[in-house]
Amino acid sequence: IEFKVGDKYENMKGPYEVIAIDGDSMVIRWETGEEVTTDIDLQQRIQERLDLEKRLKAAAQKKKAAKPQKTRTASSRYGNKFNGFEEGDFKKNITATTWRSRNCLGGAVTEKLPSEKFSFNSWAVYRKPVIHWADVTHKAEENDILQAKFFAEVDEKRLCYGLYLEYPREGNDPATFISWLKDSDNEEWMCRTAAENDIVIYDLEEKGFKGVIEAHEGKWRIRLHDGSKEIDSLHAFLEDLPEDRGLDLNIVRIEEKSPVLEKQTAIAAEISSLFKTLMPLYEAVTPDIS
């Protein structure tokens, strides 16, 4: 893609015009009049991703039109057997538990998720106390294991739920997330959303970084075993990580066992509410192929 001064293009914020080009950067102006200097390489990657999304969406629509669609009726609604977590659910295995099924928490959360753009469903992870939620069409695509997904997971002491962006980094969700953060408005939204919803960010396997990143006084900081330190920019912090180490990002809320047990069925509404809050990020890292 070769950008030209005066021509119009589009990114996640909408249509824009190229005002000036200087080396590896250019000045763009949206229809609102807002101007920004941005890297040409970043905008090229965004154009390529949007083009891929359009092609995937067209292919999915063609496939969808070729077969009859099933309509979910009220009698087939999921989640009606979820009565809240039980003490015995909090462990690192799934022995004698049922909370992960579509008749329980899986379906109870799915029923509360928006359906205008995506068609969500849940999948219990094999032999692990984890549920994944993702768009059905997106999940059916190649390399679905590596695609963004909402999740809920328990261990002996807590419930953890939010958005999971899985390695490999190049061309997949963590890389898209890092590029998305390069827009200062997006990073500001992420920081504000994290502060308002008790969201933290960590690397699941601790290959890219150790510790927990959290919003603090309008900025970011990382909590380590021996203290904490401020992060000026989450984008810069993640961008500077060695790519060969991998990066499995969990963007989550963590709740202790006792409050979760007390909330009973209301926890399903809290989980779905957080997922809806994070939906702009899910959309940003997920090709629109619905």
mmCIF file of C-alpha atoms in Angstrom, residues 111-265:
data_model
loop_
_atom_site.group_PDB
_atom_site.id
_atom_site.type_symbol
_atom_site.label_atom_id
_atom_site.label_comp_id
_atom_site.label_asym_id
_atom_site.label_seq_id
_atom_site.Cartn_x
_atom_site.Cartn_y
_atom_site.Cartn_z
ATOM 1 C CA GLU A 111 -26.998 -15.383 26.970
ATOM 2 C CA LYS A 112 -26.007 -11.975 28.319
ATOM 3 C CA LEU A 113 -23.456 -11.099 25.616
ATOM 4 C CA PRO A 114 -24.394 -8.784 22.710
ATOM 5 C CA SER A 115 -25.262 -10.464 19.418
ATOM 6 C CA GLU A 116 -25.331 -7.553 16.952
ATOM 7 C CA LYS A 117 -21.815 -8.072 15.578
ATOM 8 C CA PHE A 118 -20.688 -11.446 16.970
ATOM 9 C CA SER A 119 -22.405 -14.737 17.720
ATOM 10 C CA PHE A 120 -20.826 -15.945 20.957
ATOM 11 C CA ASN A 121 -20.782 -19.410 22.449
ATOM 12 C CA SER A 122 -18.767 -21.123 25.175
ATOM 13 C CA TRP A 123 -16.319 -24.037 25.215
ATOM 14 C CA ALA A 124 -15.102 -25.878 28.306
ATOM 15 C CA VAL A 125 -11.327 -26.401 28.065
ATOM 16 C CA TYR A 126 -10.368 -30.077 28.105
ATOM 17 C CA ARG A 127 -9.601 -31.254 31.655
ATOM 18 C CA LYS A 128 -9.012 -27.733 32.940
ATOM 19 C CA PRO A 129 -11.217 -25.520 35.170
ATOM 20 C CA VAL A 130 -11.517 -22.985 32.354
ATOM 21 C CA ILE A 131 -14.237 -21.756 29.980
ATOM 22 C CA HIS A 132 -13.579 -19.899 26.716
ATOM 23 C CA TRP A 133 -16.058 -17.627 24.953
ATOM 24 C CA ALA A 134 -15.583 -16.565 21.334
ATOM 25 C CA ASP A 135 -17.457 -15.717 18.165
ATOM 26 C CA VAL A 136 -18.684 -18.966 16.601
ATOM 27 C CA THR A 137 -17.563 -18.173 13.052
ATOM 28 C CA HIS A 138 -14.242 -16.821 14.232
ATOM 29 C CA LYS A 139 -13.651 -19.943 16.351
ATOM 30 C CA ALA A 140 -14.191 -22.129 13.297
ATOM 31 C CA GLU A 141 -11.442 -20.396 11.323
ATOM 32 C CA GLU A 142 -7.906 -21.724 10.913
ATOM 33 C CA ASN A 143 -5.653 -21.348 14.000
ATOM 34 C CA ASP A 144 -8.650 -20.712 16.246
ATOM 35 C CA ILE A 145 -6.573 -21.778 19.279
ATOM 36 C CA LEU A 146 -4.391 -18.697 18.815
ATOM 37 C CA GLN A 147 -7.247 -16.227 18.470
ATOM 38 C CA ALA A 148 -8.586 -13.833 21.104
ATOM 39 C CA LYS A 149 -11.068 -15.256 23.562
ATOM 40 C CA PHE A 150 -12.886 -14.288 26.720
ATOM 41 C CA PHE A 151 -12.343 -16.731 29.563
ATOM 42 C CA ALA A 152 -13.069 -17.623 33.189
ATOM 43 C CA GLU A 153 -10.767 -19.798 35.305
ATOM 44 C CA VAL A 154 -10.676 -20.925 38.932
ATOM 45 C CA ASP A 155 -8.015 -22.300 41.249
ATOM 46 C CA GLU A 156 -8.107 -23.104 44.959
ATOM 47 C CA LYS A 157 -8.403 -19.460 46.052
ATOM 48 C CA ARG A 158 -9.860 -17.282 43.307
ATOM 49 C CA LEU A 159 -11.807 -16.694 40.104
ATOM 50 C CA CYS A 160 -10.080 -14.955 37.209
ATOM 51 C CA TYR A 161 -11.975 -13.707 34.137
ATOM 52 C CA GLY A 162 -11.349 -11.402 31.201
ATOM 53 C CA LEU A 163 -9.684 -11.456 27.761
ATOM 54 C CA TYR A 164 -6.877 -13.794 26.688
ATOM 55 C CA LEU A 165 -4.495 -12.840 23.842
ATOM 56 C CA GLU A 166 -2.324 -15.800 22.982
ATOM 57 C CA TYR A 167 1.189 -16.217 21.543
ATOM 58 C CA PRO A 168 2.622 -16.347 18.815
ATOM 59 C CA ARG A 169 3.045 -12.612 18.812
ATOM 60 C CA GLU A 170 3.689 -11.929 15.117
ATOM 61 C CA GLY A 171 0.453 -11.431 13.195
ATOM 62 C CA ASN A 172 -1.731 -12.490 16.089
ATOM 63 C CA ASP A 173 -3.540 -10.891 18.980
ATOM 64 C CA PRO A 174 -0.711 -9.559 21.187
ATOM 65 C CA ALA A 175 0.894 -7.865 18.175
ATOM 66 C CA THR A 176 -2.447 -6.351 17.134
ATOM 67 C CA PHE A 177 -3.070 -5.220 20.708
ATOM 68 C CA ILE A 178 0.342 -3.522 20.866
ATOM 69 C CA SER A 179 -0.308 -1.746 17.545
ATOM 70 C CA TRP A 180 -3.757 -0.715 18.796
ATOM 71 C CA LEU A 181 -2.183 0.780 21.930
ATOM 72 C CA LYS A 182 0.042 3.004 19.794
ATOM 73 C CA ASP A 183 -2.954 5.271 19.336
ATOM 74 C CA SER A 184 -2.857 7.428 22.485
ATOM 75 C CA ASP A 185 -6.669 7.499 22.665
ATOM 76 C CA ASN A 186 -6.734 3.704 22.825
ATOM 77 C CA GLU A 187 -4.101 3.534 25.553
ATOM 78 C CA GLU A 188 -5.950 6.197 27.536
ATOM 79 C CA TRP A 189 -9.183 4.190 27.187
ATOM 80 C CA MET A 190 -7.381 1.009 28.292
ATOM 81 C CA CYS A 191 -5.900 2.700 31.357
ATOM 82 C CA ARG A 192 -9.197 4.296 32.371
ATOM 83 C CA THR A 193 -11.100 1.041 31.813
ATOM 84 C CA ALA A 194 -8.565 -0.903 33.877
ATOM 85 C CA ALA A 195 -8.849 1.572 36.761
ATOM 86 C CA GLU A 196 -12.648 1.611 36.741
ATOM 87 C CA ASN A 197 -13.055 -2.181 36.522
ATOM 88 C CA ASP A 198 -10.222 -3.556 38.707
ATOM 89 C CA ILE A 199 -8.489 -4.958 35.627
ATOM 90 C CA VAL A 200 -4.872 -6.113 35.689
ATOM 91 C CA ILE A 201 -2.615 -7.394 32.905
ATOM 92 C CA TYR A 202 -0.071 -10.178 33.187
ATOM 93 C CA ASP A 203 1.904 -12.584 31.018
ATOM 94 C CA LEU A 204 0.486 -16.051 31.656
ATOM 95 C CA GLU A 205 3.752 -17.959 31.183
ATOM 96 C CA GLU A 206 5.952 -15.051 32.355
ATOM 97 C CA LYS A 207 8.146 -15.449 29.262
ATOM 98 C CA GLY A 208 7.820 -11.854 28.123
ATOM 99 C CA PHE A 209 7.641 -10.191 31.532
ATOM 100 C CA LYS A 210 7.018 -10.988 35.192
ATOM 101 C CA GLY A 211 4.711 -9.197 37.598
ATOM 102 C CA VAL A 212 1.255 -7.642 37.245
ATOM 103 C CA ILE A 213 0.527 -4.409 35.370
ATOM 104 C CA GLU A 214 -2.224 -2.197 36.792
ATOM 105 C CA ALA A 215 -3.600 1.309 36.355
ATOM 106 C CA HIS A 216 -2.375 3.752 38.995
ATOM 107 C CA GLU A 217 -3.215 7.469 39.227
ATOM 108 C CA GLY A 218 -3.913 7.802 35.515
ATOM 109 C CA LYS A 219 -0.782 5.892 34.508
ATOM 110 C CA TRP A 220 0.492 2.330 34.615
ATOM 111 C CA ARG A 221 2.709 0.536 37.101
ATOM 112 C CA ILE A 222 4.000 -3.016 37.364
ATOM 113 C CA ARG A 223 3.883 -4.858 40.676
ATOM 114 C CA LEU A 224 6.780 -7.232 41.282
ATOM 115 C CA HIS A 225 7.759 -9.446 44.209
ATOM 116 C CA ASP A 226 10.157 -6.800 45.500
ATOM 117 C CA GLY A 227 7.998 -3.713 44.944
ATOM 118 C CA SER A 228 6.552 -1.777 42.022
ATOM 119 C CA LYS A 229 7.635 0.729 39.391
ATOM 120 C CA GLU A 230 5.827 3.122 37.072
ATOM 121 C CA ILE A 231 5.384 2.534 33.345
ATOM 122 C CA ASP A 232 5.131 5.684 31.232
ATOM 123 C CA SER A 233 3.548 3.874 28.286
ATOM 124 C CA LEU A 234 2.034 0.398 28.148
ATOM 125 C CA HIS A 235 2.563 0.397 24.382
ATOM 126 C CA ALA A 236 6.277 1.186 24.735
ATOM 127 C CA PHE A 237 6.700 -1.369 27.522
ATOM 128 C CA LEU A 238 5.168 -4.205 25.475
ATOM 129 C CA GLU A 239 6.796 -3.085 22.217
ATOM 130 C CA ASP A 240 10.259 -3.270 23.819
ATOM 131 C CA LEU A 241 9.846 -6.885 24.978
ATOM 132 C CA PRO A 242 11.989 -9.454 23.086
ATOM 133 C CA GLU A 243 9.737 -11.021 20.453
ATOM 134 C CA ASP A 244 11.397 -14.448 20.655
ATOM 135 C CA ARG A 245 10.248 -14.991 24.251
ATOM 136 C CA GLY A 246 6.557 -15.057 23.477
ATOM 137 C CA LEU A 247 3.724 -13.159 25.119
ATOM 138 C CA ASP A 248 0.465 -14.645 26.462
ATOM 139 C CA LEU A 249 -1.530 -11.689 27.761
ATOM 140 C CA ASN A 250 -4.332 -11.998 30.299
ATOM 141 C CA ILE A 251 -6.392 -8.796 30.683
ATOM 142 C CA VAL A 252 -8.498 -9.728 33.680
ATOM 143 C CA ARG A 253 -10.337 -9.121 36.923
ATOM 144 C CA ILE A 254 -9.380 -11.370 39.841
ATOM 145 C CA GLU A 255 -11.831 -12.115 42.658
ATOM 146 C CA GLU A 256 -11.276 -14.089 45.859
ATOM 147 C CA LYS A 257 -13.299 -17.257 46.440
ATOM 148 C CA SER A 258 -15.492 -16.101 49.346
ATOM 149 C CA PRO A 259 -17.112 -13.095 47.603
ATOM 150 C CA VAL A 260 -17.686 -15.185 44.470
ATOM 151 C CA LEU A 261 -19.521 -17.852 46.505
ATOM 152 C CA GLU A 262 -21.679 -15.176 48.145
ATOM 153 C CA LYS A 263 -22.717 -13.682 44.796
ATOM 154 C CA GLN A 264 -24.244 -16.997 43.653
ATOM 155 C CA THR A 265 -25.879 -16.604 40.210
#
